[in-house]
Amino acid sequence: MSVEFLTQPVHDVEGIGPARARVLSEAGMRTVGDLLAQVPRRYLDRSSVLRIRDVRVGATSVTVMGTVLMTGTVSGRGGRKRFEIVLEDEPGRRVKAVWFQGVAWMSKAIEKGHRLALHGKPARFGGTLSFSHPDFDRIDEDGPSIDTGRIIALYPGSATLQKAGLTSRTMRRILYKLLKDHGRKLRENLPESVVTSQGLLDGRVARRAIHFPRNADELARAIHRLKFEELFFFQLLLATSRSHRAQYPGAVIPGDGPLMHRFLREILPFQLTGAQSQALDAIGKDMGSGSQMNRLLQGDVGSGKTVVAVIAALMAIDAGYQVAIMAPTEILSDQHYRSVSRLLAPLGLHVGLLTGSTPAAERRELLAAVSEGTCQLLIGTHAVIQDGVDFCRLGLAVVDEQHRFGVLQRATLFDKGSRPHMLLMTATPIPRSLALTLYGDLHVSVMRERPPGRQPITTKVVRENDRDHVYAMMRHEIDQGRQCYVVYPLVEESEKLDLRDAVSGYEALSAVFADVRVELVHGRMKAAEKDAAMARFVSGEAPILVSTTVIEVGVDVPAATLMLIEHAERFGLSQLHQLRGRIGRGQYASQCFLMAEYKQSEESRRRLQAMEETDDGFRISEIDMELRGVGDFFGTQQSGLPAFRMADLMTDQDILDQARETAFRIIEEDPSLTAATYQPMKRWFEAFVLRRGMRLSRIG
Ligand code: ADP
Ligand code: MG
């Protein structure tokens, strides 16, 4: 059976002894399936190899191929050793290659007479064409050769793998033998109907062809097939999880009770925007439908998500249910608590705040009120629902700023609690393809519109010699009774330095603005001190707040009209946008200054330029993903987004659409996958997707 074969441990494979098995397992390859699922990092064929005579010095990487003429270990200045070789393809056409690392084992791995492919950026030193630290691959004597027109796969061999002898060449040999001897144990894991209707290459052929393609066309079809399969099984997971949840009835919340009406008529200080009303309509329909709501509310920073959550909460409370509102940080939970309880004060509801720093006695009392049902609205960090807080009648859970929560974490959350309606909110708008991947099991409301009367934010990149000007602008704002943020980066690797930077910045500002109160907030402060400082800024007592990125999400101070971001080149684009969203929240025009180094990388220059050009969060996300690639954009670990080996969410949208449509149709027609033709797919799904899913769900 295919599944059993693929789950065999690697040490059963010919050519892999205990030592190699250990190294492979450290590299994440424990089973035959892992070995076969490796994706070659590159392919080599005649057309991708340059003749040495045609190589020009430049910034692009090239591949050359030839025979090793000589090798040698050379001692350089300070006794530092390097390994050098000379490679020749045609008589007299030579390049040199030099490695400064791994000298000892490389001198054993490469010998005179070997046929090698080198891949790297060519340079010229003293007239000699040479490569520093090129990738190299031995390409001789392993069956089909590039010389006979074959396409050869190169594997992502790390130094450890290479040292254990697991070079690309060895890997090719192992895989070749494995597929030759056992390839017939592979099975097609997609239903015949899908393979045919999608015009896919057979799964068994694709698994062989990705490693040993017969020609470029077969390789392209293998890649397409495996991308489809990868996206298909993930969509199957989303479809299953959606259909699983649909089986559970949801609390029926009619959505037009007295509290909500009073709030809308007498308390709400402004008119809802069209986007807010639309989102609320959708939420009302969902919660009244009798099945469980899973809705994602996407809205740029400042689009007014909080009030939507509050009104949804009132619908639930009107129907006699309790509500939990969760935020990722204590500062945010606190802020929500303050603004929500102020807003709801006239209704006389019991609103509670529960975070890690709630004192024990208070916590006990609050938990009792929650389990008796007298506390109607509980606000807190994400721990609220996970800590097994025992609600009496939880009807709705709102999760704010929830872009860090993956599909499997959501599933876990759902299975744990009393299955309330779920409203997830995020200020990180993401392109459609990614939304489908991350949130494909959710219904989505998008709020593009912002509340009226917002003043625009002018954004300007400035340099150190503009500092006096920026301070003058700050002075001007403060004189008008307005407030300023000064933000410093804080990254873990350089935390100490960064903190010192923020602290000395704070001291410098305190001297420049000696007549007003300047506050400092950073993650290393005690919660109580932090809260007190924050509170003095929120109340307006302190016109300047110096902070590290703790203010990134959600803080709402309408009188803040100026933000100075120090070392702006060190921030990511989405982060800059989130930060900037802290200003421009009131009725005054706002300014954002991005203090940047004179010298910057091309990428950071483009980030800052994007900030100057637009404040549309959707556009910013797009640019950010273009600059960084999807993987980095969300960070697999944080988002719960699976690391796709093959598919690229930016470029493979078409395949994603097809995979999604197919998977959702199958689950709709046969939710438990009972049809005989679905059995191989089902076994595969259970063995590889659900299992991996469980691992993912433990992250974060
Ligand atoms: P976010 O979507 O970033 O969470 P908030 O909910 O914090 O945004 O709202 C930002 C600000 O806009 C708040 O001060 C809020 O009171 C205000 N606001 C929300 N909706 C409206 C509206 N319809 N009209 C005017 N102001 C609004
Ligand atoms: Mg918010």
XYZ file of C-alpha atoms and ligand atoms in Angstrom:
728
model
C 0.000 0.000 0.000
C 1.221 3.374 -0.893
C 0.755 4.891 2.541
C 2.573 2.076 4.328
C 5.439 2.222 1.877
C 5.789 5.951 2.284
C 5.784 5.798 6.066
C 8.643 3.291 6.203
C 11.653 4.738 8.006
C 14.537 5.930 5.856
C 16.962 3.403 7.282
C 15.083 0.686 5.394
C 16.228 2.303 2.180
C 19.216 0.874 0.381
C 22.187 3.201 0.642
C 21.124 4.694 3.971
C 22.817 3.379 7.094
C 22.270 4.470 10.693
C 24.598 7.483 10.409
C 22.908 8.849 7.310
C 19.492 8.073 8.747
C 20.353 10.230 11.729
C 21.525 13.147 9.603
C 18.467 12.859 7.395
C 16.160 12.787 10.342
C 17.760 15.940 11.678
C 17.016 17.498 8.309
C 13.372 16.510 8.733
C 13.471 13.404 6.546
C 12.399 10.380 8.528
C 10.441 8.322 6.061
C 10.532 7.115 2.497
C 7.770 9.604 1.832
C 9.921 12.463 3.142
C 12.754 11.395 0.866
C 10.543 11.285 -2.188
C 8.853 14.551 -1.298
C 12.107 16.483 -1.462
C 11.939 19.163 -4.052
C 15.095 19.562 -6.101
C 16.507 23.024 -5.613
C 17.435 23.302 -9.258
C 17.613 21.323 -12.428
C 20.543 21.086 -14.704
C 20.267 20.487 -18.396
C 22.215 21.372 -21.461
C 20.393 24.623 -21.945
C 21.102 25.896 -18.440
C 24.858 25.288 -18.623
C 27.141 27.981 -19.953
C 30.397 27.306 -21.749
C 33.283 28.709 -19.763
C 34.358 30.767 -22.777
C 30.953 32.529 -22.661
C 31.009 33.369 -18.960
C 31.033 37.095 -18.219
C 31.701 38.625 -14.855
C 28.500 40.006 -13.357
C 25.866 39.915 -10.719
C 23.877 36.948 -11.990
C 24.649 33.374 -11.074
C 25.647 30.968 -13.813
C 26.265 27.254 -14.078
C 29.326 25.765 -15.730
C 30.338 22.172 -16.049
C 33.659 20.500 -16.621
C 36.422 18.242 -15.402
C 38.549 18.967 -12.347
C 42.122 19.590 -13.516
C 43.684 20.167 -10.137
C 42.825 20.600 -6.489
C 44.748 22.005 -3.551
C 44.492 23.259 -0.009
C 46.238 26.614 0.394
C 47.194 28.440 3.585
C 46.365 32.087 3.383
C 47.246 35.016 5.588
C 46.809 34.298 9.300
C 46.946 30.575 8.625
C 43.447 30.531 7.226
C 43.041 27.589 4.888
C 41.139 27.524 1.637
C 40.377 24.831 -0.879
C 40.847 25.594 -4.539
C 40.148 23.748 -7.733
C 40.543 24.438 -11.429
C 37.816 23.267 -13.764
C 38.057 22.979 -17.536
C 35.366 22.324 -20.131
C 37.153 22.845 -23.450
C 40.905 22.710 -23.822
C 42.364 25.818 -22.281
C 39.029 27.189 -21.026
C 39.235 27.197 -17.259
C 37.711 28.622 -14.111
C 38.923 28.544 -10.575
C 36.691 27.873 -7.561
C 37.582 28.702 -3.972
C 36.002 27.648 -0.683
C 36.977 29.025 2.711
C 34.630 26.864 4.704
C 34.483 23.098 5.114
C 37.967 22.892 3.668
C 38.800 19.520 5.205
C 35.829 17.565 3.975
C 35.685 19.322 0.626
C 39.230 18.322 -0.112
C 38.059 14.750 0.275
C 34.839 15.206 -1.656
C 36.375 16.678 -4.802
C 39.161 14.944 -6.648
C 41.087 15.497 -9.816
C 39.217 13.974 -12.744
C 35.726 14.424 -11.272
C 33.055 15.899 -13.486
C 31.506 18.826 -11.649
C 28.860 21.437 -12.135
C 29.545 24.753 -10.408
C 26.880 27.335 -9.772
C 27.692 30.805 -8.547
C 28.548 34.386 -9.387
C 31.676 34.683 -11.477
C 34.322 37.278 -10.634
C 37.769 38.004 -11.951
C 40.800 38.133 -9.668
C 44.129 39.045 -11.234
C 42.928 37.948 -14.630
C 41.602 34.582 -13.452
C 37.924 33.833 -13.767
C 36.783 32.440 -10.438
C 33.900 31.536 -8.187
C 33.865 31.997 -4.426
C 31.869 29.380 -2.582
C 29.918 28.135 -5.573
C 27.351 25.386 -5.201
C 28.854 22.271 -6.640
C 27.541 18.941 -7.784
C 29.226 15.831 -9.032
C 27.384 14.786 -12.092
C 29.237 11.802 -13.442
C 28.490 8.114 -13.378
C 25.056 8.147 -11.938
C 23.118 6.558 -14.660
C 21.508 8.931 -17.072
C 23.874 11.791 -17.651
C 23.421 15.346 -18.640
C 25.814 14.615 -21.487
C 23.147 12.429 -23.014
C 20.583 15.199 -22.842
C 18.987 14.366 -19.518
C 17.723 16.837 -16.965
C 19.457 16.329 -13.662
C 17.951 17.238 -10.306
C 20.070 19.014 -7.720
C 19.035 18.705 -4.071
C 19.191 21.214 -1.260
C 22.162 19.594 0.421
C 23.120 21.410 3.616
C 26.711 21.201 4.805
C 25.749 18.517 7.345
C 24.080 16.414 4.708
C 27.076 16.795 2.443
C 29.476 15.854 5.183
C 27.513 12.672 5.756
C 28.056 11.944 2.103
C 24.513 12.915 1.182
C 25.438 15.049 -1.769
C 23.071 15.684 -4.634
C 24.780 12.893 -6.475
C 24.281 10.369 -3.689
C 20.716 11.496 -3.231
C 20.052 10.924 -6.901
C 21.496 7.433 -6.651
C 19.459 6.572 -3.584
C 16.262 7.851 -5.146
C 16.994 6.160 -8.456
C 17.412 2.779 -6.810
C 14.443 3.350 -4.530
C 12.119 4.188 -7.397
C 13.491 1.383 -9.577
C 13.063 -1.309 -6.928
C 9.928 -0.054 -5.169
C 8.317 2.501 -7.448
C 5.476 0.121 -8.239
C 4.329 0.402 -4.622
C 3.325 3.981 -5.255
C -0.360 4.611 -5.815
C -2.340 7.366 -7.361
C -3.710 9.294 -4.368
C -6.221 11.470 -6.186
C -9.533 10.148 -7.490
C -9.496 9.166 -11.150
C -12.205 11.729 -11.841
C -10.034 14.572 -10.544
C -6.967 13.461 -12.469
C -8.975 13.282 -15.675
C -11.005 16.433 -15.296
C -7.975 18.493 -14.317
C -5.775 16.940 -16.972
C -3.180 16.018 -14.370
C -0.138 13.857 -14.790
C -0.547 10.514 -13.030
C 0.641 10.686 -9.421
C 3.061 7.790 -9.706
C 4.630 9.250 -12.816
C 4.857 12.680 -11.204
C 6.659 11.332 -8.138
C 9.268 9.762 -10.364
C 9.462 12.593 -12.860
C 10.108 15.309 -10.301
C 13.427 13.537 -9.619
C 14.128 11.961 -13.008
C 12.252 13.829 -15.699
C 12.443 12.390 -19.179
C 12.179 15.847 -20.705
C 11.253 19.427 -19.912
C 7.597 18.911 -20.714
C 7.234 15.973 -18.375
C 8.967 17.961 -15.639
C 6.585 20.869 -16.063
C 3.587 18.542 -15.843
C 5.012 16.810 -12.779
C 5.501 20.140 -11.043
C 1.981 21.217 -11.908
C 0.510 17.957 -10.677
C 2.360 18.059 -7.372
C 1.430 21.684 -6.782
C -2.188 20.862 -7.430
C -2.051 17.913 -5.075
C -0.464 19.944 -2.316
C -3.028 22.726 -2.522
C -5.864 20.268 -3.007
C -5.179 18.394 0.214
C -4.918 21.612 2.178
C -8.219 22.793 0.759
C -9.682 19.416 1.617
C -8.661 20.128 5.187
C -10.433 23.477 5.132
C -13.511 21.970 3.515
C -13.612 19.181 6.081
C -13.200 21.545 8.973
C -15.947 23.773 7.658
C -18.320 20.876 7.146
C -17.416 19.448 10.544
C -18.382 22.690 12.227
C -21.541 23.078 10.208
C -22.868 19.971 11.944
C -23.002 21.791 15.229
C -25.949 23.991 15.896
C -25.126 27.530 16.920
C -26.881 29.592 19.526
C -29.800 31.290 17.806
C -29.288 35.021 18.216
C -32.038 37.036 16.544
C -30.021 40.258 16.626
C -32.629 42.866 17.409
C -32.897 43.040 21.169
C -33.403 46.053 23.449
C -29.751 46.601 24.437
C -28.612 46.809 20.867
C -31.411 49.174 19.949
C -30.719 51.444 22.845
C -27.040 51.444 22.048
C -27.618 52.363 18.410
C -30.228 54.993 19.197
C -28.907 56.665 22.321
C -25.290 55.832 22.917
C -23.308 55.371 19.736
C -21.655 58.772 19.186
C -21.512 58.485 15.393
C -23.241 56.981 12.375
C -22.061 53.572 11.274
C -20.261 53.536 7.948
C -21.788 51.563 5.094
C -19.081 48.953 5.498
C -19.786 48.595 9.206
C -23.526 48.176 8.612
C -22.893 45.586 5.950
C -20.588 43.619 8.204
C -23.176 43.752 10.980
C -25.915 42.556 8.636
C -23.819 39.560 7.709
C -22.990 38.850 11.343
C -26.655 39.127 12.325
C -27.666 36.697 9.590
C -24.949 34.239 10.601
C -25.813 34.293 14.276
C -29.515 34.027 13.635
C -29.179 31.149 11.200
C -29.084 28.348 13.734
C -25.654 27.178 12.667
C -22.368 28.242 14.004
C -20.826 31.473 12.715
C -17.229 31.590 11.578
C -16.647 34.994 10.161
C -13.516 36.944 9.519
C -13.805 40.705 9.586
C -11.004 42.227 7.543
C -10.581 45.933 7.877
C -7.636 48.203 7.567
C -6.317 49.916 10.667
C -8.774 52.560 11.771
C -11.713 51.158 9.818
C -13.694 50.812 13.046
C -13.792 47.112 13.804
C -14.181 47.506 17.547
C -17.634 48.999 17.419
C -18.757 46.209 15.084
C -17.600 43.715 17.688
C -19.385 45.618 20.431
C -22.690 45.642 18.573
C -22.360 41.941 17.772
C -21.712 41.389 21.466
C -24.897 43.250 22.362
C -26.889 41.042 19.987
C -25.630 37.995 21.863
C -26.185 39.521 25.300
C -29.686 40.530 24.267
C -30.365 36.878 23.510
C -29.150 35.905 26.974
C -25.651 34.776 26.055
C -22.211 35.702 27.309
C -19.483 37.133 25.105
C -15.685 36.928 25.187
C -13.512 39.496 23.417
C -9.877 38.513 23.092
C -6.847 40.499 22.044
C -3.245 39.410 21.545
C -1.622 41.596 24.220
C -2.389 42.891 27.685
C -2.097 46.493 26.569
C -4.704 45.907 23.911
C -7.041 43.964 26.169
C -6.749 46.764 28.613
C -7.518 49.374 26.055
C -10.507 47.409 24.785
C -11.709 47.011 28.313
C -11.473 50.706 29.015
C -13.122 51.906 25.834
C -15.781 49.193 25.745
C -16.786 49.571 29.358
C -16.927 53.347 28.941
C -19.099 52.932 25.860
C -21.414 50.419 27.509
C -21.588 52.122 30.900
C -25.125 53.503 30.389
C -26.420 49.964 29.772
C -25.355 48.770 33.213
C -23.735 45.563 32.007
C -21.141 43.607 33.923
C -17.958 43.820 31.865
C -14.854 42.008 33.175
C -11.160 42.169 32.322
C -9.037 39.046 32.642
C -5.331 39.005 31.824
C -2.192 37.429 33.166
C -1.797 40.283 35.629
C -5.259 40.181 37.141
C -4.666 39.732 40.897
C -5.619 36.293 42.220
C -8.521 37.421 44.392
C -10.039 39.510 41.659
C -9.534 36.666 39.234
C -11.389 34.225 41.482
C -14.274 36.583 41.861
C -14.422 37.267 38.151
C -14.292 33.589 37.229
C -17.147 32.906 39.603
C -19.204 35.630 37.945
C -18.340 34.172 34.554
C -19.412 30.672 35.472
C -22.585 31.885 37.153
C -23.357 33.951 34.085
C -23.557 37.316 35.849
C -20.532 38.625 33.964
C -21.930 39.185 30.493
C -18.865 40.384 28.671
C -15.365 39.150 29.410
C -12.433 40.937 27.798
C -8.915 39.572 27.936
C -5.922 38.054 26.244
C -6.206 34.943 24.109
C -5.738 32.897 27.220
C -9.316 33.695 28.193
C -10.848 30.945 26.173
C -7.896 28.579 26.263
C -7.374 28.543 29.992
C -10.550 26.632 30.438
C -12.414 29.599 31.825
C -15.784 28.134 32.532
C -18.526 30.159 30.892
C -22.110 29.647 31.845
C -23.527 30.403 28.380
C -20.859 31.564 25.975
C -22.582 32.591 22.761
C -19.958 34.598 20.911
C -16.181 34.757 20.954
C -14.486 37.707 19.264
C -10.805 37.390 18.491
C -9.140 40.707 17.659
C -6.024 41.206 15.541
C -6.103 37.574 14.777
C -3.822 37.261 11.782
C -1.548 35.089 13.846
C -4.041 32.332 14.160
C -4.003 29.443 11.697
C -6.790 27.178 10.599
C -5.727 24.415 12.917
C -5.445 26.596 15.951
C -8.959 27.693 15.193
C -10.083 24.101 14.951
C -8.505 23.374 18.319
C -10.139 26.379 19.881
C -13.446 25.302 18.478
C -13.192 21.756 19.721
C -12.223 22.882 23.181
C -14.907 25.307 24.129
C -18.628 25.434 24.145
C -18.627 26.105 20.389
C -19.633 29.728 20.410
C -20.108 31.815 17.293
C -16.708 33.067 16.226
C -15.895 36.521 14.945
C -12.258 36.951 13.990
C -10.931 40.393 13.225
C -7.761 41.315 11.429
C -6.132 44.535 10.353
C -3.774 42.779 8.000
C -5.652 42.748 4.748
C -4.325 40.030 2.546
C -4.650 39.208 -1.124
C -7.452 36.895 -2.067
C -5.347 33.827 -2.772
C -3.785 33.972 0.623
C -7.105 34.661 2.302
C -8.531 31.554 0.699
C -5.625 29.544 1.902
C -5.559 30.830 5.420
C -9.221 31.467 5.981
C -10.844 29.301 3.351
C -13.096 27.742 5.956
C -14.429 31.122 7.034
C -16.860 33.625 5.671
C -15.203 36.952 5.143
C -16.434 40.529 5.498
C -14.165 43.234 4.185
C -14.399 46.850 5.342
C -12.603 49.013 2.820
C -14.296 52.222 3.808
C -13.014 54.318 6.676
C -15.108 56.412 9.027
C -15.858 59.815 7.503
C -14.067 63.003 8.402
C -10.695 61.371 8.709
C -7.875 63.676 7.908
C -5.206 62.364 5.617
C -1.810 61.374 6.938
C 1.200 62.862 5.212
C 4.159 60.543 5.286
C 7.702 61.691 4.719
C 11.052 59.982 4.800
C 13.536 62.138 6.713
C 17.235 61.986 7.563
C 19.230 62.785 10.614
C 19.810 66.373 9.457
C 16.031 66.924 9.317
C 15.724 66.104 13.003
C 15.440 69.712 14.162
C 12.669 70.276 11.673
C 10.797 67.188 12.927
C 11.159 68.385 16.518
C 9.818 71.775 15.498
C 6.774 70.059 14.009
C 6.313 68.102 17.232
C 6.513 71.308 19.213
C 3.885 72.831 16.953
C 1.474 69.926 17.475
C 1.993 69.908 21.233
C 1.336 73.640 21.394
C -2.033 72.915 19.763
C -2.801 70.399 22.518
C -2.033 67.383 20.364
C 0.164 64.374 20.925
C 3.131 62.560 19.391
C 4.417 59.020 19.199
C 8.113 58.309 18.851
C 8.705 54.667 17.979
C 11.880 52.624 18.159
C 12.406 49.181 16.664
C 12.932 46.262 18.947
C 14.068 42.965 17.595
C 14.942 39.983 19.685
C 18.441 39.465 18.337
C 19.553 42.934 19.302
C 17.150 43.510 22.151
C 19.668 45.006 24.559
C 21.034 47.473 22.049
C 17.557 48.379 20.896
C 16.365 49.018 24.427
C 19.353 51.215 25.104
C 18.555 53.072 21.932
C 14.952 53.661 22.982
C 15.978 54.707 26.468
C 18.594 57.177 25.261
C 16.127 58.501 22.709
C 13.706 59.032 25.552
C 16.321 60.893 27.575
C 17.258 63.096 24.643
C 13.610 63.944 23.990
C 12.980 64.644 27.642
C 15.769 67.221 27.459
C 14.496 68.800 24.241
C 10.921 68.902 25.519
C 11.827 69.644 29.123
C 8.604 71.544 29.801
C 6.213 68.674 29.015
C 5.790 65.150 30.209
C 7.444 62.467 28.070
C 6.596 58.820 28.732
C 8.523 55.680 27.889
C 6.963 52.277 27.279
C 8.731 49.065 26.360
C 8.183 45.349 26.732
C 10.696 44.920 29.541
C 8.838 47.176 31.963
C 6.599 45.861 34.695
C 2.998 45.692 33.554
C 1.898 48.181 36.185
C 4.510 50.784 35.201
C 3.709 50.277 31.556
C 0.011 50.702 32.179
C 0.544 53.830 34.213
C 2.737 55.407 31.533
C 0.285 54.390 28.836
C -2.618 55.758 30.818
C -0.915 59.150 31.166
C -0.508 59.285 27.414
C -4.068 58.129 26.696
C -5.454 60.755 29.077
C -3.406 63.454 27.368
C -1.399 64.286 30.488
C 1.762 63.267 28.642
C 1.913 64.672 25.120
C 4.830 62.485 23.997
C 5.082 58.715 24.133
C 8.380 57.055 23.325
C 7.959 53.366 22.785
C 9.215 50.223 21.219
C 6.780 48.408 19.008
C 4.418 47.476 21.835
C 1.977 50.077 20.552
C 1.842 48.372 17.204
C -1.670 47.072 17.289
C -4.919 48.623 18.246
C -4.044 51.527 20.526
C -6.472 54.365 19.949
C -5.618 57.957 20.922
C -7.489 60.353 18.623
C -5.456 63.414 19.707
C -2.223 61.821 18.479
C -1.358 63.542 15.218
C 2.336 62.993 14.730
C 4.453 59.904 14.654
C 8.198 59.753 14.343
C 9.519 56.285 13.546
C 13.221 55.953 14.283
C 15.357 53.568 12.209
C 12.393 53.185 9.918
C 14.458 51.138 7.493
C 14.530 48.340 10.020
C 10.773 47.863 10.140
C 8.763 45.660 7.835
C 6.223 47.308 5.599
C 3.102 45.912 7.254
C 4.501 46.861 10.594
C 5.116 50.430 9.467
C 1.562 50.597 8.203
C 0.170 49.257 11.468
C 2.200 51.778 13.405
C 1.104 54.643 11.238
C -2.491 53.549 11.843
C -2.111 54.889 15.401
C -2.357 58.438 14.078
C -4.932 60.107 11.865
C -7.686 58.815 14.125
C -9.184 62.112 15.132
C -10.328 65.181 13.266
C -6.884 66.663 12.609
C -4.469 66.193 9.747
C -1.610 63.968 10.827
C 2.004 63.520 9.901
C 4.248 60.514 9.931
C 8.028 60.915 9.729
C 10.184 57.961 8.828
C 13.700 58.596 10.081
C 16.027 56.571 7.899
C 19.732 55.978 7.456
C 21.425 57.664 4.548
C 22.558 54.293 3.308
C 19.837 51.740 2.734
C 19.265 48.550 0.858
C 17.188 48.729 -2.295
C 14.415 46.820 -0.568
C 14.138 49.142 2.403
C 14.197 52.116 0.054
C 11.193 50.635 -1.754
C 9.393 49.944 1.520
C 9.727 53.528 2.668
C 8.756 54.809 -0.747
C 5.609 52.673 -0.634
C 4.765 54.268 2.709
C 5.107 57.731 1.203
C 2.940 56.807 -1.759
C -0.073 55.068 -0.245
C -1.949 54.462 2.965
C -4.242 51.805 1.527
C -3.616 48.722 3.621
C -4.566 46.366 0.823
C -2.058 47.951 -1.534
C 0.584 47.908 1.192
C 0.063 44.189 1.760
C 0.451 43.497 -1.920
C 3.683 45.438 -2.144
C 4.927 43.761 0.992
C 4.264 40.316 -0.370
C 5.932 41.201 -3.645
C 8.989 42.363 -1.774
C 9.195 39.538 0.689
C 7.452 36.553 -0.786
C 4.531 34.860 0.871
C 6.582 32.684 3.171
C 8.173 35.589 4.962
C 5.123 37.750 4.783
C 3.231 35.768 7.322
C 5.876 33.591 8.821
C 4.709 30.006 8.793
C 4.986 29.497 12.488
C 2.988 32.523 13.417
C 0.220 32.138 10.914
C -0.255 28.405 11.013
C 0.062 28.614 7.265
C 1.508 25.339 6.097
C 4.865 25.552 4.429
C 4.066 24.502 0.912
C 6.966 22.729 -0.704
C 5.871 23.167 -4.255
C 3.206 25.792 -4.579
C 3.840 29.503 -4.540
C 0.744 31.339 -3.406
C 1.582 34.433 -5.407
C 2.069 32.766 -8.762
C -0.092 29.670 -8.446
C -3.450 31.314 -7.887
C -5.050 29.507 -10.817
C -4.049 26.126 -9.493
C -5.252 27.157 -6.043
C -8.667 28.114 -7.403
C -9.062 24.803 -9.182
C -7.844 22.812 -6.205
C -10.163 24.661 -3.908
C -13.200 24.243 -6.097
C -12.527 20.540 -6.529
C -11.934 19.880 -2.844
C -14.985 21.791 -1.658
C -17.203 20.091 -4.240
C -16.061 16.654 -3.122
C -16.726 17.400 0.547
C -20.083 18.915 -0.246
C -21.181 15.807 -2.105
C -19.627 13.266 0.216
C -18.632 14.855 3.547
C -17.258 11.659 5.084
C -15.574 10.505 1.878
C -17.361 7.189 1.764
C -17.262 6.546 -2.001
C -15.002 3.668 -2.996
C -13.104 5.835 -5.463
C -12.197 8.230 -2.655
C -10.498 5.648 -0.457
C -6.881 6.116 -1.590
C -7.346 9.865 -1.243
C -8.902 9.477 2.181
C -6.095 7.276 3.446
C -3.558 9.765 2.169
C -5.427 12.639 3.759
C -5.626 10.948 7.124
C -2.025 9.810 7.101
C -0.316 12.943 5.842
C -2.562 15.955 6.083
C -4.386 15.483 9.353
C -1.268 14.234 11.058
C 0.778 17.184 9.901
C -2.155 19.360 10.810
C -2.032 18.246 14.388
C 1.609 19.216 14.548
C 0.778 22.623 13.173
C -1.973 23.167 15.659
C 0.487 22.993 18.502
C 2.503 25.905 17.208
C 1.994 29.247 18.922
P -9.691 49.359 14.119
O -10.484 48.857 12.962
O -8.292 49.704 13.738
O -9.771 48.457 15.297
P -11.113 51.148 15.834
O -12.244 50.234 16.059
O -10.107 51.272 16.910
O -10.361 50.736 14.486
O -11.699 52.552 15.409
C -10.879 53.637 15.161
C -11.540 54.922 15.594
O -12.618 55.224 14.730
C -12.129 54.857 16.990
O -11.801 56.062 17.630
C -13.606 54.741 16.758
O -14.340 55.311 17.813
C -13.791 55.523 15.486
N -14.946 55.116 14.680
C -15.350 53.843 14.444
N -16.429 53.820 13.639
C -16.722 55.112 13.349
C -17.749 55.754 12.560
N -18.665 55.045 11.898
N -17.725 57.085 12.493
C -16.789 57.820 13.150
N -15.824 57.283 13.905
C -15.767 55.938 14.013
Mg -8.659 47.442 16.578
